[in-house]
């Protein structure tokens, strides 16, 4: 049985006013992938709180993001996140931010190109409004200027 | 928002109920503990297979809001991770649904909000 995270998050925020879940009942927006994945430029956005070298750490309610070079090595990466157990992801960032795996899939021709840089933020943001009005439009602009064909999202 | 800007997206999730509520355009669900949405640590072959399977959804999902479940199992012999605590800040043990619902009703009453 999959874990029910909505009740769990109520526990996490039990001192706060009841959390208003984002519930979307409309049909989601849709853009078909216009070319085979093997020819597509793919971007990575992860919300696992990944940081590169001396980048400023995240904080609670932080709606900023960091640019992570796609060639970043394990030793260059750190994590700041309060909402999940980060032990394994610290040992191997590919658990939530698969830089090395996407580089390999690029080399193997499974994806056309792995877009550089990748994008990282810390997903424990209580305010859905901040995400909708600040963070998401900025990331969408980044992806448009980078001319990517598709985007892989890894929420955490 | 990214999808609406003309860029197809795929969401790799381990929280099925949240993803069902948010309804992203395309999603794959991996029933692993949070913090392992793209695989187990230091198992590059597994990570690569999970990622390749997931990416296929860019080409196979043709109906907005579809969630594809990936067939991987965290531990064939122990599903205990699904019921015990694994994240700081959560209760040590998950309360029974009846207790959780009662606590939520009490809280809503306290904050003056109807369910």
Tab-separated table of N, CA and C in Angstrom, chain B:
chain	number	residue	atom	x	y	z
B	1	UNK	N	3.045	24.789	-14.954
B	1	UNK	CA	3.446	26.092	-15.501
B	1	UNK	C	4.465	25.935	-16.626
B	2	UNK	N	5.373	24.975	-16.428
B	2	UNK	CA	6.367	24.686	-17.463
B	2	UNK	C	5.657	24.088	-18.680
B	3	UNK	N	4.758	23.150	-18.420
B	3	UNK	CA	3.998	22.513	-19.498
B	3	UNK	C	3.173	23.567	-20.254
B	4	UNK	N	2.558	24.475	-19.503
B	4	UNK	CA	1.742	25.517	-20.128
B	4	UNK	C	2.610	26.453	-20.961
B	5	UNK	N	3.911	26.540	-20.622
B	5	UNK	CA	4.835	27.371	-21.386
B	5	UNK	C	5.331	26.645	-22.639
B	6	UNK	N	4.823	25.446	-22.882
B	6	UNK	CA	5.147	24.739	-24.111
B	6	UNK	C	6.267	23.725	-23.983
B	7	UNK	N	6.604	23.341	-22.759
B	7	UNK	CA	7.665	22.351	-22.552
B	7	UNK	C	7.073	21.133	-21.845
B	8	UNK	N	7.067	19.983	-22.507
B	8	UNK	CA	6.506	18.790	-21.866
B	8	UNK	C	7.288	18.397	-20.618
B	9	UNK	N	6.573	17.961	-19.577
B	9	UNK	CA	7.207	17.608	-18.303
B	9	UNK	C	6.842	16.185	-17.903
B	10	UNK	N	7.716	15.613	-17.091
B	10	UNK	CA	7.449	14.308	-16.489
B	10	UNK	C	7.865	14.393	-15.029
B	11	UNK	N	6.970	13.951	-14.144
B	11	UNK	CA	7.214	14.059	-12.710
B	11	UNK	C	7.501	12.669	-12.151
B	12	UNK	N	8.672	12.503	-11.483
B	12	UNK	CA	9.016	11.207	-10.856
B	12	UNK	C	8.695	11.282	-9.381
B	13	UNK	N	7.614	10.639	-8.969
B	13	UNK	CA	7.120	10.832	-7.614
B	13	UNK	C	7.147	9.547	-6.795
B	14	UNK	N	7.250	9.718	-5.466
B	14	UNK	CA	7.066	8.595	-4.553
B	14	UNK	C	5.917	8.862	-3.591
B	15	UNK	N	5.190	9.939	-3.826
B	15	UNK	CA	4.044	10.274	-2.969
B	15	UNK	C	2.791	10.255	-3.842
B	16	UNK	N	2.144	9.094	-3.873
B	16	UNK	CA	1.050	8.882	-4.827
B	16	UNK	C	-0.139	9.782	-4.539
B	17	UNK	N	-0.525	9.904	-3.256
B	17	UNK	CA	-1.740	10.682	-2.972
B	17	UNK	C	-1.561	12.160	-3.323
B	18	UNK	N	-0.358	12.688	-3.047
B	18	UNK	CA	-0.114	14.098	-3.374
B	18	UNK	C	-0.150	14.290	-4.887
B	19	UNK	N	0.467	13.359	-5.613
B	19	UNK	CA	0.507	13.482	-7.066
B	19	UNK	C	-0.903	13.361	-7.669
B	20	UNK	N	-1.729	12.484	-7.078
B	20	UNK	CA	-3.108	12.373	-7.562
B	20	UNK	C	-3.872	13.677	-7.338
B	21	UNK	N	-3.563	14.363	-6.236
B	21	UNK	CA	-4.250	15.621	-5.931
B	21	UNK	C	-3.766	16.751	-6.838
B	22	UNK	N	-2.437	16.791	-7.054
B	22	UNK	CA	-1.855	17.888	-7.835
B	22	UNK	C	-2.088	17.690	-9.337
B	23	UNK	N	-2.150	16.440	-9.756
B	23	UNK	CA	-2.409	16.081	-11.156
B	23	UNK	C	-1.459	16.743	-12.150
B	24	UNK	N	-0.176	16.389	-12.105
B	24	UNK	CA	0.730	16.900	-13.137
B	24	UNK	C	0.399	16.241	-14.487
B	25	UNK	N	0.864	16.860	-15.573
B	25	UNK	CA	0.533	16.322	-16.900
B	25	UNK	C	0.935	14.846	-17.078
B	26	UNK	N	2.194	14.518	-16.735
B	26	UNK	CA	2.666	13.121	-16.821
B	26	UNK	C	3.417	12.793	-15.538
B	27	UNK	N	3.182	11.608	-14.989
B	27	UNK	CA	3.927	11.229	-13.785
B	27	UNK	C	4.209	9.738	-13.799
B	28	UNK	N	5.333	9.360	-13.179
B	28	UNK	CA	5.572	7.949	-12.869
B	28	UNK	C	5.702	7.844	-11.359
B	29	UNK	N	5.128	6.780	-10.813
B	29	UNK	CA	5.139	6.572	-9.369
B	29	UNK	C	6.057	5.405	-9.040
B	30	UNK	N	7.018	5.662	-8.147
B	30	UNK	CA	7.930	4.626	-7.667
B	30	UNK	C	7.676	4.465	-6.177
B	31	UNK	N	7.237	3.284	-5.756
B	31	UNK	CA	6.847	3.100	-4.352
B	31	UNK	C	8.072	2.818	-3.468
B	32	UNK	N	8.926	3.822	-3.354
B	32	UNK	CA	10.105	3.797	-2.506
B	32	UNK	C	9.923	4.889	-1.438
B	33	UNK	N	10.648	4.791	-0.306
B	33	UNK	CA	10.566	5.864	0.684
B	33	UNK	C	11.007	7.196	0.079
B	34	UNK	N	10.429	8.295	0.528
B	34	UNK	CA	10.844	9.624	0.064
B	34	UNK	C	12.353	9.749	0.180
B	35	UNK	N	12.940	10.421	-0.792
B	35	UNK	CA	14.390	10.548	-0.784
B	35	UNK	C	15.047	9.518	-1.695
B	36	UNK	N	14.219	8.739	-2.399
B	36	UNK	CA	14.739	7.716	-3.325
B	36	UNK	C	13.897	7.684	-4.595
B	37	UNK	N	13.425	8.871	-5.010
B	37	UNK	CA	12.514	8.917	-6.157
B	37	UNK	C	13.167	8.405	-7.433
B	38	UNK	N	14.506	8.462	-7.491
B	38	UNK	CA	15.162	7.948	-8.688
B	38	UNK	C	16.097	6.779	-8.354
B	39	UNK	N	15.895	6.127	-7.202
B	39	UNK	CA	16.592	4.878	-6.929
B	39	UNK	C	17.304	4.796	-5.588
B	40	UNK	N	17.922	3.640	-5.363
B	40	UNK	CA	18.674	3.392	-4.130
B	40	UNK	C	20.113	3.881	-4.284
B	41	UNK	N	20.754	4.253	-3.150
B	41	UNK	CA	22.118	4.788	-3.237
B	41	UNK	C	23.126	3.751	-3.737
B	42	UNK	N	24.054	4.235	-4.528
B	42	UNK	CA	25.164	3.407	-5.026
B	42	UNK	C	24.680	2.134	-5.722
B	43	UNK	N	23.552	2.230	-6.405
B	43	UNK	CA	23.097	1.128	-7.265
B	43	UNK	C	22.822	1.718	-8.654
B	44	UNK	N	23.923	2.066	-9.349
B	44	UNK	CA	23.760	2.775	-10.625
B	44	UNK	C	22.933	2.003	-11.651
B	45	UNK	N	23.050	0.678	-11.675
B	45	UNK	CA	22.270	-0.085	-12.658
B	45	UNK	C	20.780	0.073	-12.401
B	46	UNK	N	20.401	-0.066	-11.116
B	46	UNK	CA	18.998	0.100	-10.745
B	46	UNK	C	18.525	1.519	-11.063
B	47	UNK	N	19.339	2.502	-10.698
B	47	UNK	CA	18.972	3.905	-10.958
B	47	UNK	C	18.766	4.146	-12.454
B	48	UNK	N	19.659	3.548	-13.255
B	48	UNK	CA	19.581	3.742	-14.705
B	48	UNK	C	18.309	3.104	-15.267
B	49	UNK	N	17.979	1.889	-14.762
B	49	UNK	CA	16.770	1.214	-15.245
B	49	UNK	C	15.522	1.994	-14.863
B	50	UNK	N	15.487	2.460	-13.605
B	50	UNK	CA	14.325	3.230	-13.142
B	50	UNK	C	14.153	4.483	-14.001
B	51	UNK	N	15.273	5.169	-14.233
B	51	UNK	CA	15.224	6.413	-15.003
B	51	UNK	C	14.814	6.152	-16.460
B	52	UNK	N	15.377	5.109	-17.060
B	52	UNK	CA	15.029	4.791	-18.452
B	52	UNK	C	13.553	4.436	-18.557
B	53	UNK	N	13.065	3.617	-17.596
B	53	UNK	CA	11.643	3.258	-17.604
B	53	UNK	C	10.776	4.503	-17.472
B	54	UNK	N	11.201	5.385	-16.573
B	54	UNK	CA	10.424	6.599	-16.336
B	54	UNK	C	10.377	7.461	-17.595
B	55	UNK	N	11.542	7.651	-18.220
B	55	UNK	CA	11.618	8.562	-19.370
B	55	UNK	C	10.768	8.086	-20.544
B	56	UNK	N	10.568	6.768	-20.600
B	56	UNK	CA	9.713	6.230	-21.659
B	56	UNK	C	8.322	6.862	-21.626
B	57	UNK	N	7.901	7.282	-20.418
B	57	UNK	CA	6.557	7.857	-20.273
B	57	UNK	C	6.376	9.128	-21.101
B	58	UNK	N	7.493	9.797	-21.447
B	58	UNK	CA	7.384	10.973	-22.330
B	58	UNK	C	6.762	10.566	-23.664
B	59	UNK	N	7.049	9.332	-24.084
B	59	UNK	CA	6.576	8.898	-25.406
B	59	UNK	C	5.324	8.036	-25.320
B	60	UNK	N	5.033	7.469	-24.138
B	60	UNK	CA	3.894	6.543	-24.053
B	60	UNK	C	2.637	7.182	-23.459
B	61	UNK	N	2.793	8.138	-22.539
B	61	UNK	CA	1.589	8.746	-21.964
B	61	UNK	C	0.972	9.687	-22.996
B	62	UNK	N	-0.309	9.455	-23.297
B	62	UNK	CA	-0.949	10.352	-24.268
B	62	UNK	C	-2.194	11.013	-23.694
B	63	UNK	N	-2.435	10.768	-22.384
B	63	UNK	CA	-3.610	11.373	-21.778
B	63	UNK	C	-3.145	12.221	-20.584
B	64	UNK	N	-3.431	13.543	-20.624
B	64	UNK	CA	-2.986	14.421	-19.539
B	64	UNK	C	-3.452	13.922	-18.168
B	65	UNK	N	-2.542	13.918	-17.195
B	65	UNK	CA	-2.904	13.505	-15.841
B	65	UNK	C	-2.637	12.037	-15.555
B	66	UNK	N	-2.041	11.328	-16.526
B	66	UNK	CA	-1.769	9.906	-16.320
B	66	UNK	C	-0.607	9.702	-15.350
B	67	UNK	N	-0.764	8.734	-14.428
B	67	UNK	CA	0.326	8.336	-13.533
B	67	UNK	C	0.653	6.871	-13.830
B	68	UNK	N	1.864	6.598	-14.272
B	68	UNK	CA	2.301	5.231	-14.553
B	68	UNK	C	3.025	4.697	-13.324
B	69	UNK	N	2.645	3.522	-12.837
B	69	UNK	CA	3.335	2.946	-11.688
B	69	UNK	C	4.494	2.078	-12.179
B	70	UNK	N	5.682	2.330	-11.647
B	70	UNK	CA	6.840	1.501	-12.009
B	70	UNK	C	6.836	0.245	-11.134
B	71	UNK	N	7.294	-0.887	-11.675
B	71	UNK	CA	7.114	-2.162	-10.976
B	71	UNK	C	8.172	-2.489	-9.924
B	72	UNK	N	8.956	-1.530	-9.486
B	72	UNK	CA	10.040	-1.835	-8.551
B	72	UNK	C	9.546	-1.923	-7.110
B	73	UNK	N	10.144	-2.844	-6.317
B	73	UNK	CA	9.774	-3.023	-4.917
B	73	UNK	C	10.993	-2.673	-4.061
B	74	UNK	N	10.788	-1.860	-3.046
B	74	UNK	CA	11.898	-1.406	-2.182
B	74	UNK	C	12.582	-2.591	-1.518
B	75	UNK	N	11.783	-3.454	-0.866
B	75	UNK	CA	12.318	-4.630	-0.187
B	75	UNK	C	11.264	-5.725	-0.239
B	76	UNK	N	11.555	-6.780	-0.991
B	76	UNK	CA	10.581	-7.843	-1.186
B	76	UNK	C	10.138	-8.480	0.122
B	77	UNK	N	11.024	-8.469	1.115
B	77	UNK	CA	10.741	-9.207	2.347
B	77	UNK	C	10.225	-8.324	3.471
B	78	UNK	N	10.265	-7.022	3.267
B	78	UNK	CA	9.870	-6.144	4.361
B	78	UNK	C	9.194	-4.891	3.809
B	79	UNK	N	7.920	-4.763	4.102
B	79	UNK	CA	7.226	-3.547	3.698
B	79	UNK	C	7.059	-2.622	4.903
B	80	UNK	N	7.852	-2.884	5.946
B	80	UNK	CA	7.732	-2.143	7.198
B	80	UNK	C	7.966	-0.648	7.041
B	81	UNK	N	8.768	-0.266	6.056
B	81	UNK	CA	9.066	1.159	5.881
B	81	UNK	C	7.798	1.962	5.622
B	82	UNK	N	6.757	1.289	5.154
B	82	UNK	CA	5.541	2.032	4.812
B	82	UNK	C	4.763	2.470	6.057
B	83	UNK	N	5.034	1.834	7.198
B	83	UNK	CA	4.246	2.165	8.385
B	83	UNK	C	5.056	2.810	9.497
B	84	UNK	N	6.376	2.786	9.401
B	84	UNK	CA	7.164	3.372	10.482
B	84	UNK	C	7.680	4.748	10.088
B	85	UNK	N	8.170	5.453	11.062
B	85	UNK	CA	8.677	6.794	10.813
B	85	UNK	C	9.997	6.730	10.059
B	86	UNK	N	10.190	7.658	9.147
B	86	UNK	CA	11.486	7.738	8.485
B	86	UNK	C	11.864	9.171	8.200
B	87	UNK	N	11.130	10.118	8.741
B	87	UNK	CA	11.449	11.512	8.467
B	87	UNK	C	11.329	12.332	9.732
B	88	UNK	N	12.329	13.137	10.029
B	88	UNK	CA	12.279	14.011	11.195
B	88	UNK	C	11.057	14.911	11.105
B	89	UNK	N	10.421	15.121	12.226
B	89	UNK	CA	9.294	16.042	12.243
B	89	UNK	C	7.958	15.332	12.178
B	90	UNK	N	7.942	14.116	11.638
B	90	UNK	CA	6.711	13.355	11.644
B	90	UNK	C	6.558	12.662	12.991
B	91	UNK	N	5.361	12.203	13.280
B	91	UNK	CA	5.153	11.430	14.498
B	91	UNK	C	5.947	10.136	14.395
B	92	UNK	N	6.393	9.630	15.527
B	92	UNK	CA	7.260	8.449	15.533
B	92	UNK	C	6.533	7.253	14.925
B	93	UNK	N	5.263	7.148	15.241
B	93	UNK	CA	4.499	6.056	14.663
B	93	UNK	C	3.232	6.630	14.067
B	94	UNK	N	2.863	6.138	12.916
B	94	UNK	CA	1.690	6.726	12.274
B	94	UNK	C	0.430	6.337	13.040
B	95	UNK	N	-0.406	7.314	13.389
B	95	UNK	CA	-1.631	6.981	14.109
B	95	UNK	C	-2.604	6.233	13.194
B	96	UNK	N	-3.480	5.440	13.807
B	96	UNK	CA	-4.524	4.772	13.030
B	96	UNK	C	-5.367	5.842	12.348
B	97	UNK	N	-5.979	5.473	11.229
B	97	UNK	CA	-6.717	6.460	10.440
B	97	UNK	C	-7.795	7.137	11.285
B	98	UNK	N	-8.461	6.366	12.138
B	98	UNK	CA	-9.556	6.927	12.942
B	98	UNK	C	-9.023	8.001	13.892
B	99	UNK	N	-7.825	7.769	14.453
B	99	UNK	CA	-7.214	8.760	15.344
B	99	UNK	C	-6.737	9.982	14.563
B	100	UNK	N	-6.163	9.720	13.398
B	100	UNK	CA	-5.662	10.818	12.562
B	100	UNK	C	-6.824	11.712	12.132
B	101	UNK	N	-7.947	11.092	11.739
B	101	UNK	CA	-9.114	11.870	11.312
B	101	UNK	C	-9.665	12.696	12.478
B	102	UNK	N	-9.673	12.089	13.673
B	102	UNK	CA	-10.191	12.798	14.848
B	102	UNK	C	-9.301	13.995	15.162
B	103	UNK	N	-7.973	13.793	15.080
B	103	UNK	CA	-7.030	14.886	15.348
B	103	UNK	C	-7.219	16.007	14.333
B	104	UNK	N	-7.424	15.641	13.096
B	104	UNK	CA	-7.612	16.642	12.042
B	104	UNK	C	-8.911	17.425	12.253
B	105	UNK	N	-9.970	16.722	12.661
B	105	UNK	CA	-11.260	17.383	12.912
B	105	UNK	C	-11.120	18.361	14.081
B	106	UNK	N	-10.378	17.919	15.109
B	106	UNK	CA	-10.165	18.770	16.280
B	106	UNK	C	-9.410	20.038	15.876
B	107	UNK	N	-8.423	19.855	15.032
B	107	UNK	CA	-7.600	20.991	14.619
B	107	UNK	C	-8.410	21.980	13.767
B	108	UNK	N	-9.196	21.425	12.860
B	108	UNK	CA	-10.034	22.291	12.024
B	108	UNK	C	-10.998	23.094	12.889
B	109	UNK	N	-11.527	22.433	13.941
B	109	UNK	CA	-12.445	23.122	14.852
B	109	UNK	C	-11.697	24.244	15.560
B	110	UNK	N	-10.465	23.942	15.978
B	110	UNK	CA	-9.648	24.916	16.697
B	110	UNK	C	-9.350	26.134	15.827
B	111	UNK	N	-9.090	25.891	14.551
B	111	UNK	CA	-8.764	26.990	13.648
B	111	UNK	C	-10.004	27.537	12.947
B	112	UNK	N	-11.160	27.028	13.327
B	112	UNK	CA	-12.420	27.567	12.809
B	112	UNK	C	-12.620	27.336	11.331
B	113	UNK	N	-12.168	26.187	10.872
B	113	UNK	CA	-12.369	25.911	9.443
B	113	UNK	C	-13.161	24.633	9.259
B	114	UNK	N	-14.110	24.668	8.370
B	114	UNK	CA	-14.926	23.481	8.107
B	114	UNK	C	-14.157	22.520	7.213
B	115	UNK	N	-14.367	21.240	7.451
B	115	UNK	CA	-13.690	20.214	6.651
B	115	UNK	C	-14.178	20.287	5.207
